[in-house]
Structure formats: structure tokens, C-alpha cells
CSV table of C-alpha atoms and ligand atoms in Angstrom, one decimal:
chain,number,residue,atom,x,y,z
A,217,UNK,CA,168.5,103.2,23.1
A,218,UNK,CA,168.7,99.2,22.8
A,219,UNK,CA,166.2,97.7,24.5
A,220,UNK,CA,169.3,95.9,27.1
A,221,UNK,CA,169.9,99.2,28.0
A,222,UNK,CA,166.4,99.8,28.5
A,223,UNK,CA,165.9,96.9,30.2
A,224,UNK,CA,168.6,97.6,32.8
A,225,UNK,CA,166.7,100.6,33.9
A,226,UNK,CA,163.2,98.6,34.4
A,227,UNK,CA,165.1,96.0,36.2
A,228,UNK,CA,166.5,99.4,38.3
A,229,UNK,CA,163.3,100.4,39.0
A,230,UNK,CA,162.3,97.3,39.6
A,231,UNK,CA,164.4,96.6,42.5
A,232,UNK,CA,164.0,99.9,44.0
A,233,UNK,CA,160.0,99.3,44.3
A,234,UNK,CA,158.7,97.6,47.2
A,235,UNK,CA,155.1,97.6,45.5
A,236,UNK,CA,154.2,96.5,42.1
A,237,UNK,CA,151.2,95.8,40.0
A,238,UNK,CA,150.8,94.5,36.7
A,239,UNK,CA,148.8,95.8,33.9
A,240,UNK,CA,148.4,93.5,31.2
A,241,UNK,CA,147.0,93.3,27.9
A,242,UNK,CA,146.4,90.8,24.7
A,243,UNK,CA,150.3,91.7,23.7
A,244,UNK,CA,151.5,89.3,26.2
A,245,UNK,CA,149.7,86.1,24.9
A,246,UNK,CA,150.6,86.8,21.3
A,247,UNK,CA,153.4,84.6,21.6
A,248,UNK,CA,151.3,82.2,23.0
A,249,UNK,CA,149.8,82.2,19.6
A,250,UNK,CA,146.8,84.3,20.6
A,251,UNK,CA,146.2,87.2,18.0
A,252,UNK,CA,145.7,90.6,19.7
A,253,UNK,CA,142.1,92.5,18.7
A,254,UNK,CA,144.2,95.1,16.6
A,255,UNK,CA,146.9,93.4,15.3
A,256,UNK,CA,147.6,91.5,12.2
A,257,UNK,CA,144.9,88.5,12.1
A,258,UNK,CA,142.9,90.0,14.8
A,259,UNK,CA,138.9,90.5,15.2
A,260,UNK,CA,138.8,94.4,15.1
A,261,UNK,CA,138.7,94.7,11.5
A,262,UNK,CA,135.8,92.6,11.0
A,263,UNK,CA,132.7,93.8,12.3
A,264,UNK,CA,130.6,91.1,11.3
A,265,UNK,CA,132.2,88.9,14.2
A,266,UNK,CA,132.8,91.9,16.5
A,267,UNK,CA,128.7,91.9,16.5
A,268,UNK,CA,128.6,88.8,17.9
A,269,UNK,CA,131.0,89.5,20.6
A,270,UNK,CA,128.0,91.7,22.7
A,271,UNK,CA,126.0,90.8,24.9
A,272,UNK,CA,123.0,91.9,22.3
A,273,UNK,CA,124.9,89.5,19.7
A,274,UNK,CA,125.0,86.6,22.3
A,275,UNK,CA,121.3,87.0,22.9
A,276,UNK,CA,120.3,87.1,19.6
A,277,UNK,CA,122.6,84.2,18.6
A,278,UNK,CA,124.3,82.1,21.0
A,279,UNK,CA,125.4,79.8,18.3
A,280,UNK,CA,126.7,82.9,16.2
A,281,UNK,CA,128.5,84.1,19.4
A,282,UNK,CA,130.5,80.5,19.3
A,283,UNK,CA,131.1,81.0,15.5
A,284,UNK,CA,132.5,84.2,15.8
A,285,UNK,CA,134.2,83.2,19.0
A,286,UNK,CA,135.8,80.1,17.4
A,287,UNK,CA,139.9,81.0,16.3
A,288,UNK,CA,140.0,82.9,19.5
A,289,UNK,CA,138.6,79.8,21.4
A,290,UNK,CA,141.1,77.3,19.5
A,291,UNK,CA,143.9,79.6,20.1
A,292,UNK,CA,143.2,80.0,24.1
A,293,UNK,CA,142.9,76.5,24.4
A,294,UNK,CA,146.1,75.2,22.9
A,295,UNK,CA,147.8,78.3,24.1
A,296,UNK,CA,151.2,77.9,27.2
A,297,UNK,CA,151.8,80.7,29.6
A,298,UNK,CA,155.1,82.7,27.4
A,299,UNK,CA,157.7,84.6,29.8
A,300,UNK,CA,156.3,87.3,30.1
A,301,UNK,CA,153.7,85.4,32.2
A,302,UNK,CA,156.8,83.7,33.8
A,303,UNK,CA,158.4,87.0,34.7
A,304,UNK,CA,155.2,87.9,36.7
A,305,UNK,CA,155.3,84.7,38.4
A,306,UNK,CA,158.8,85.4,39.8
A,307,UNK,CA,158.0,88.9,40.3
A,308,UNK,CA,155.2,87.5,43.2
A,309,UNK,CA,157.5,85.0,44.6
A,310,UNK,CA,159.5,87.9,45.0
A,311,UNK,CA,157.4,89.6,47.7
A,312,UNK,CA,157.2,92.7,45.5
A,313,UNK,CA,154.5,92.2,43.1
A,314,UNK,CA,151.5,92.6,44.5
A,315,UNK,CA,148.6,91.5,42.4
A,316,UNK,CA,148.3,91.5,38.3
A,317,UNK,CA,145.3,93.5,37.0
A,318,UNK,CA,144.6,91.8,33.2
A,319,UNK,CA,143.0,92.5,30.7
A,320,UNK,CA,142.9,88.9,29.1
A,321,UNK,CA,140.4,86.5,28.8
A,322,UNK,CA,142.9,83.7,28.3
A,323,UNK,CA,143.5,82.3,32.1
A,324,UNK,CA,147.1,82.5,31.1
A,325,UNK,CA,148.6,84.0,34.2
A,326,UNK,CA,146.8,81.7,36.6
A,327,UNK,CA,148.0,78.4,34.4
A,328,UNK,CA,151.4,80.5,34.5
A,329,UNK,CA,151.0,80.2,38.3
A,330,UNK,CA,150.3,83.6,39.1
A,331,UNK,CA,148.0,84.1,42.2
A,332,UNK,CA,146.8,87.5,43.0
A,333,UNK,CA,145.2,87.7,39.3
A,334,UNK,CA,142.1,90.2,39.0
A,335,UNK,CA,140.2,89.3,35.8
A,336,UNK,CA,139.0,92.7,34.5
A,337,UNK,CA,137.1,90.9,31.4
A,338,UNK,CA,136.5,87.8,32.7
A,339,UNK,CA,137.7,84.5,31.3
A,340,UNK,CA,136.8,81.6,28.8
A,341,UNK,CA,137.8,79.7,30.9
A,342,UNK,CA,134.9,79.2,33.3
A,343,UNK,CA,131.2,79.9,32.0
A,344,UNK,CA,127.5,79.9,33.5
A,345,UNK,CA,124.4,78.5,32.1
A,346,UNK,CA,122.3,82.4,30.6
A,347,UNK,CA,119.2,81.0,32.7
A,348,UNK,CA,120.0,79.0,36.0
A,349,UNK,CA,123.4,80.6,36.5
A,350,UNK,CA,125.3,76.8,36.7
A,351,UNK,CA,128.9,77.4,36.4
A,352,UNK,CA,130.6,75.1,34.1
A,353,UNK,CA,134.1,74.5,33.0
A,354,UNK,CA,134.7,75.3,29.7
A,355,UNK,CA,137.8,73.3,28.2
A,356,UNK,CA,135.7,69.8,27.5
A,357,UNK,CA,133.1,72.0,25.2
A,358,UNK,CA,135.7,74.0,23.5
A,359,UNK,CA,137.3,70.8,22.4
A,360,UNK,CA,134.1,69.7,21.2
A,361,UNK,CA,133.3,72.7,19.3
A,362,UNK,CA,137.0,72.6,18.1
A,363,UNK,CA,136.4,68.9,16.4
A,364,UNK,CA,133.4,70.2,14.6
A,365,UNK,CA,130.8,68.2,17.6
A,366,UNK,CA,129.2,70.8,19.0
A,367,UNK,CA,128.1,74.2,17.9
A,368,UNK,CA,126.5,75.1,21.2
A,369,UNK,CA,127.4,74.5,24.7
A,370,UNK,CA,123.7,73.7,26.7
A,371,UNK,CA,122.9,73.6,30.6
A,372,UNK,CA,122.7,69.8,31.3
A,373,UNK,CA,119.7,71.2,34.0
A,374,UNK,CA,117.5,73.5,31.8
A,375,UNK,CA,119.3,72.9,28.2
A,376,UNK,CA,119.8,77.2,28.3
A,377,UNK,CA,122.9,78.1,26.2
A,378,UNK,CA,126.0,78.3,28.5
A,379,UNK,CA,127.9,82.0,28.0
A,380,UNK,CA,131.5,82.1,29.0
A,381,UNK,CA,132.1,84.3,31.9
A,382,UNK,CA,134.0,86.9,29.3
A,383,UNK,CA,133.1,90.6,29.6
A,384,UNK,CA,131.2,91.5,26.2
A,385,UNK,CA,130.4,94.4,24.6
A,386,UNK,CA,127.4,96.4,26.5
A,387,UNK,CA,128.1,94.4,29.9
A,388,UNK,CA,129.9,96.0,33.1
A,389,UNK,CA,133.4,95.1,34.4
A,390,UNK,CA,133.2,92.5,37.1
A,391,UNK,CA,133.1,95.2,40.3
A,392,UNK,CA,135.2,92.6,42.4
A,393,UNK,CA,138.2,93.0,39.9
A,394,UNK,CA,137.9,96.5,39.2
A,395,UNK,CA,137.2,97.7,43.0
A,396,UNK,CA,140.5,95.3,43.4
A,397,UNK,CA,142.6,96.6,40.5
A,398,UNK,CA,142.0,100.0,41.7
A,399,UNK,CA,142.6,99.9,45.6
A,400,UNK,CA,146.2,97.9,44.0
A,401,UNK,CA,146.4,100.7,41.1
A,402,UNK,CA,146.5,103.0,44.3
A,403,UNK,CA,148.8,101.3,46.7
A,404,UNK,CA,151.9,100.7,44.1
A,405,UNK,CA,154.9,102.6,43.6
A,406,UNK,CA,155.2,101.4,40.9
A,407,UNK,CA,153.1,100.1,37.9
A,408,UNK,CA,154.6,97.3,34.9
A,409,UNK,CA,152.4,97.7,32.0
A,410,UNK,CA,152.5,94.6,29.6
A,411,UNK,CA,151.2,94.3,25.5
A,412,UNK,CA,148.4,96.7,26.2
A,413,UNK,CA,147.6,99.4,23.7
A,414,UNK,CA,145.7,100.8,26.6
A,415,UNK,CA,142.8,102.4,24.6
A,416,UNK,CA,140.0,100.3,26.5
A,417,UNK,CA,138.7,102.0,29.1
A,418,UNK,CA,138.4,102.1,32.3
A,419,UNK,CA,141.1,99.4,32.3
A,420,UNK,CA,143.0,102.2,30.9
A,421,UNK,CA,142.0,104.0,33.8
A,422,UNK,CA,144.9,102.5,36.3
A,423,UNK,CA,147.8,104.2,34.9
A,424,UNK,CA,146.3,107.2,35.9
A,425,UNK,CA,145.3,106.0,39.2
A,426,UNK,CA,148.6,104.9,40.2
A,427,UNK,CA,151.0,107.5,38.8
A,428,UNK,CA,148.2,110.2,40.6
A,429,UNK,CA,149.3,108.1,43.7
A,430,UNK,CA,152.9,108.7,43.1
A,431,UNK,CA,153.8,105.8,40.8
A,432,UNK,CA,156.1,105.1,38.3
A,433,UNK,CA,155.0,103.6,34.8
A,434,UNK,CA,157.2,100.8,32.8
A,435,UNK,CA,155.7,100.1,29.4
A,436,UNK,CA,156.6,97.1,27.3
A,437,UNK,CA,154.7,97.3,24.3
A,438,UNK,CA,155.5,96.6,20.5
A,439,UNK,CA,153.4,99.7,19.6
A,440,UNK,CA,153.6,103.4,21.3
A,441,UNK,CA,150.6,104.2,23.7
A,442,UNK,CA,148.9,107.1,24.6
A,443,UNK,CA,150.7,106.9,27.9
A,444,UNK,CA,154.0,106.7,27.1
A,445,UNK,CA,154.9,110.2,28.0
A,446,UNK,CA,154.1,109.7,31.2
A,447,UNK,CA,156.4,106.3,31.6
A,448,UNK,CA,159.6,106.6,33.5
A,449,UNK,CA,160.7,103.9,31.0
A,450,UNK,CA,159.0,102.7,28.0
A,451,UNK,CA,160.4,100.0,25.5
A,452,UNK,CA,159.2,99.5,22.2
A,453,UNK,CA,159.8,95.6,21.4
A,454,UNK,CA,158.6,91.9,22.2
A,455,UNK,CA,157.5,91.1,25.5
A,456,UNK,CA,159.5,87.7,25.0
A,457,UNK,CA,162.5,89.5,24.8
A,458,UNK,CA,162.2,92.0,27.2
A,459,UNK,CA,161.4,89.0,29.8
A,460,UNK,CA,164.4,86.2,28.7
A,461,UNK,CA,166.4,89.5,28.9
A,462,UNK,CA,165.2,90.2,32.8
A,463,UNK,CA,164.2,86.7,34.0
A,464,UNK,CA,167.5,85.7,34.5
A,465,UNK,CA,168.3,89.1,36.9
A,466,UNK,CA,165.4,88.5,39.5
A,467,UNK,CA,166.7,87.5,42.5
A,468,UNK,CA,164.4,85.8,44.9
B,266,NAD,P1,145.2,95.4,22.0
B,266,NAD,O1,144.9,94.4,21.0
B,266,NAD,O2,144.4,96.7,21.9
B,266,NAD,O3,146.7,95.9,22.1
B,266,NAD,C1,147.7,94.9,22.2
B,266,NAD,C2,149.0,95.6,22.2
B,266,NAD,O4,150.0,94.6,22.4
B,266,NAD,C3,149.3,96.3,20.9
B,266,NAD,O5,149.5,97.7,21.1
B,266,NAD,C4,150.6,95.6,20.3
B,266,NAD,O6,151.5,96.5,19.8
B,266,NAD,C5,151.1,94.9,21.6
B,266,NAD,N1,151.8,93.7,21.3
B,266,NAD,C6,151.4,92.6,20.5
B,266,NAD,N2,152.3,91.6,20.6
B,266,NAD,C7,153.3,92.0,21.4
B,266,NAD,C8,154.5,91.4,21.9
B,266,NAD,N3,154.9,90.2,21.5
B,266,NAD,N4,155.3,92.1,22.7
B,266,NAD,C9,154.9,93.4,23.1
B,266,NAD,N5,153.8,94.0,22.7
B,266,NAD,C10,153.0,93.3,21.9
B,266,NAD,O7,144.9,94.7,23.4
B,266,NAD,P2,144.4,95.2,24.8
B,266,NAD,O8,145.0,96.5,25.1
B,266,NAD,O9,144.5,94.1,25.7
B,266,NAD,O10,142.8,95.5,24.6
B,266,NAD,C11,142.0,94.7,23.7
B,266,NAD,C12,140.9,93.9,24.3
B,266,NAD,O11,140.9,92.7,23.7
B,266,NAD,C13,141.0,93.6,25.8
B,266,NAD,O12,139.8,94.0,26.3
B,266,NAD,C14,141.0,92.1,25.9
B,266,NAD,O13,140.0,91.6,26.7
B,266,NAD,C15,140.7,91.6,24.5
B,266,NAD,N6,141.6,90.5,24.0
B,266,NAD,C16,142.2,89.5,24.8
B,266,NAD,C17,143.0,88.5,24.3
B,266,NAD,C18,143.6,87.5,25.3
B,266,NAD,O14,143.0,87.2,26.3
B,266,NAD,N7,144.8,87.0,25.0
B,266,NAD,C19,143.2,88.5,22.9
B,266,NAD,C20,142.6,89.4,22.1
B,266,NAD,C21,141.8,90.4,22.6
């Protein structure tokens, strides 16, 4: 089936629900020019950098951490909302969609002007000094770091490196977000599920929880996903697509 067709039966399902929640992943901000972890250009095939991306890594090199860190950094901060984000934005003013539960550590869906936004991996957007807990904004050092001036972002109280507020390897989910994500996971009927290959876990955990709640599943992703026998409708294709084809067929 072409994905128009397809897309006429998420928009069906779209305007039947009276409860949605988004579940997005790194697909949605590759048009935004920021490479997923497992596809072409991104960091899961090199596991030098991947070391650096725990909390173990960070410790043991903070300027390492930055080095590693650096494309993605660049990328996130040239990087505008795509309309995907847009689509979710609409979605809210709608009334129907409830909250968006992301995977991303790009802030893209609150610059997109999303408001119920639940962080599961935190953001690089907003950091906190490792020692005195300061909380910093990030954008002035990351274009710093991008000019080739800084290596290392400091505390300007105790000089401590300053660690973006990003989940990393070895560290917990933020329990806010997650308690959040789920209680939203539990009250939808139905669940859109964006660009994620949803093999991280437990974020891949709220598929589960809705559709055991009586949900239906939409899945927009370029690759298949474990879950997509259990999707009422699942499109293989380009978020960008799939979004200028429905944008236009939201109705406030
Ligand atoms: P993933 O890399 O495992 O999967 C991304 C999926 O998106 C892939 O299956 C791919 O087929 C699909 N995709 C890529 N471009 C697409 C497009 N244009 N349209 C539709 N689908 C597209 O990503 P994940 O499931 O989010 O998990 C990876 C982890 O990496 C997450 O924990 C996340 O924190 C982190 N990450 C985040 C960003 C970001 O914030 N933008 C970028 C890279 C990695």
C-alpha cells in the first residue's frame, strides 16, 4: 500500500481518538540534520566514542566526553524543529494530544512549540556543574566548543566540569518523565510512534503499556520495528512525508 493510503487511515484513527501520546525517537530529527545512533553516519558503530558517552567515560574524561560528543553537539545546535515536530504541535492545539514522551536529547519539540514534552533522556540543552549542581545553559558553550575555543565547559563557582543534563550510559531515566510517560502511556487510546527503532528500553516499554490499556499503535518509521505487528497501522517511509502529507488534514 502507498503510504497516502496509509496515511488516510492514521489520519482515521487519528480523528476517532480523543487521547493521544507521542512516542518519539532520533528518526524525527534526521531531517533536521541530526544522524540517528544506528543509521548511516551515526555513533553506534564506533565504540571508541560510544565509551565516552557513559557516565564512567564522563568521569574519567570530561574533555573526552565533549570530543566524542562534538558532531552530535554541532548538529543539535544548528538543527530547526522538521514537520514532524510541527505535526505534534498541531496535534496539542488540537485538544487531542496529550503529552509527547521523547526519546531525544535535541529540545527540538519544545523549540517546535510543543508543551507537554517529557524528556526521557534528558537534553543538551540545559546542563549542571558535576560538583555544586549549578544549572547552566548550554548553547553559548557549545558555540564555543564549535569554533575550536573551548574544549571544556567549567562551573564559573567551583571551576567543576559542567555535564549536560543527557541520560548516559549507566545512569537512570529521569523518574519525573518516566512516572509521567507512563501514567500518559496508560491513559491514551491511542499511541503515534515517531523515527524510533524502539530497541532502548524501558522507553520501549510504552507501547506495551498503552496497547495493554486498550490502545492503538501508529508507527512511522523508515525501518521495521519489533512492534509492528502489533500496530493498527504502520508506514514504512520519511517522517517528512508522512507529516506534509497529514498536516494539511488537521483541523483545529
Ligand atoms: P534509533 O537510532 O535506534 O532509531 C531511529 C529510527 O528512526 C531508525 O529505525 C530509522 O529507520 C528511523 N528513521 C531515521 N530517519 C527517519 C526518517 N526521516 N523518517 C522516519 N524514520 C526515520 O533511535 P532511537 O530509537 O531514538 O534510540 C536511540 C537513542 O539515541 C535514544 O536513546 C536517543 O536518546 C539517542 N539519540 C538521540 C538523537 C536526537 O536527540 N536527535 C540522535 C541520536 C541518538
Amino acid at each position: 500500500m502507498d503510504m497516502e493510503r496509509q496515511s488516510e487511515q492514521a489520519i482515521a484513527l487519528i480523528r476517532e481518538a480523543k487521547n493521544i501520546v507521542a512516542l518519539t525517537g532520533a528518526g524525527i530529527s534526521t531531517e533536521a540534520g541530526i544522524p540517528d545512533f544506528r543509521g548511516p553516519g551515526g555513533l553506534w558503530g564506533d565504540v571508541e566514542k560510544l565509551n565516552f558517552l557513559s557516565l564512567s567515560g564522563f568521569r574519567r574524561s570530561p574533555e573526552g566526553f565533549y570530543r566524542a560528543s562534538s558532531d552530535l553537539i554541532n548538529a543539535i545546535s544548528r538543527a530547526e524543529p522538521t514537520s514532524a515536530h510541527r505535526l505534534l504541535v498541531r496535534l496539542e492545539e488540537t485538544g487531542k494530544l496529550k503529552a509527547v514522551a521523547t526519546q531525544n536529547i535535541d529540545g527540538l519539540h519544545t523549540t517546535a512549540g510543543s508543551r507537554v514534552v517529557h524528556e526521557l533522556h534528558g537534553t543538551y540543552r540545559t546542563g549542571r556543574c558535576t560538583q555544586c549542581a549549578k544549572a547552566y545553559e548550554m548553547a553559548g558553550f557549545y558555540a564555543e566548543i564549535g569554533a575550536g575555543r573551548l574544549t571544556l565547559p567549567l562551573c564559573s563557582v567551583c571551576a567543576a566540569p559542567i555535564k549536560p543534563d543527557i541520560v548516559l550510559f549507566e545512569e537512570n531515566l529521569p523518574e519525573e518523565a518516566w512516572i509521567k510517560s507512563v501514567a500518559a502511556a496508560e491513559a491514551c487510546d491511542l499511541m503515534l510512534i515517531f523515527g524510533s527503532s524502539l530497541v532502548v528500553y524501558p522507553a520501549a516499554e510504552l507501547p506495551m503499556i498503552a496497547i495493554a490499556a486498550g490502545a492503538k499503535l501508529v508507527i512511522v518509521n523508515m525501518d521495521r520495528t519489533g512492534h509492528d505487528s502489533l500496530a493498527a497501522v504502520t508506514i514504512h517511509g520519511k517522517l517528512g512525508d508522512f507529516a506534509n502529507l497529514t498536516l494539511p488534514l488537521i483541523n483545529h
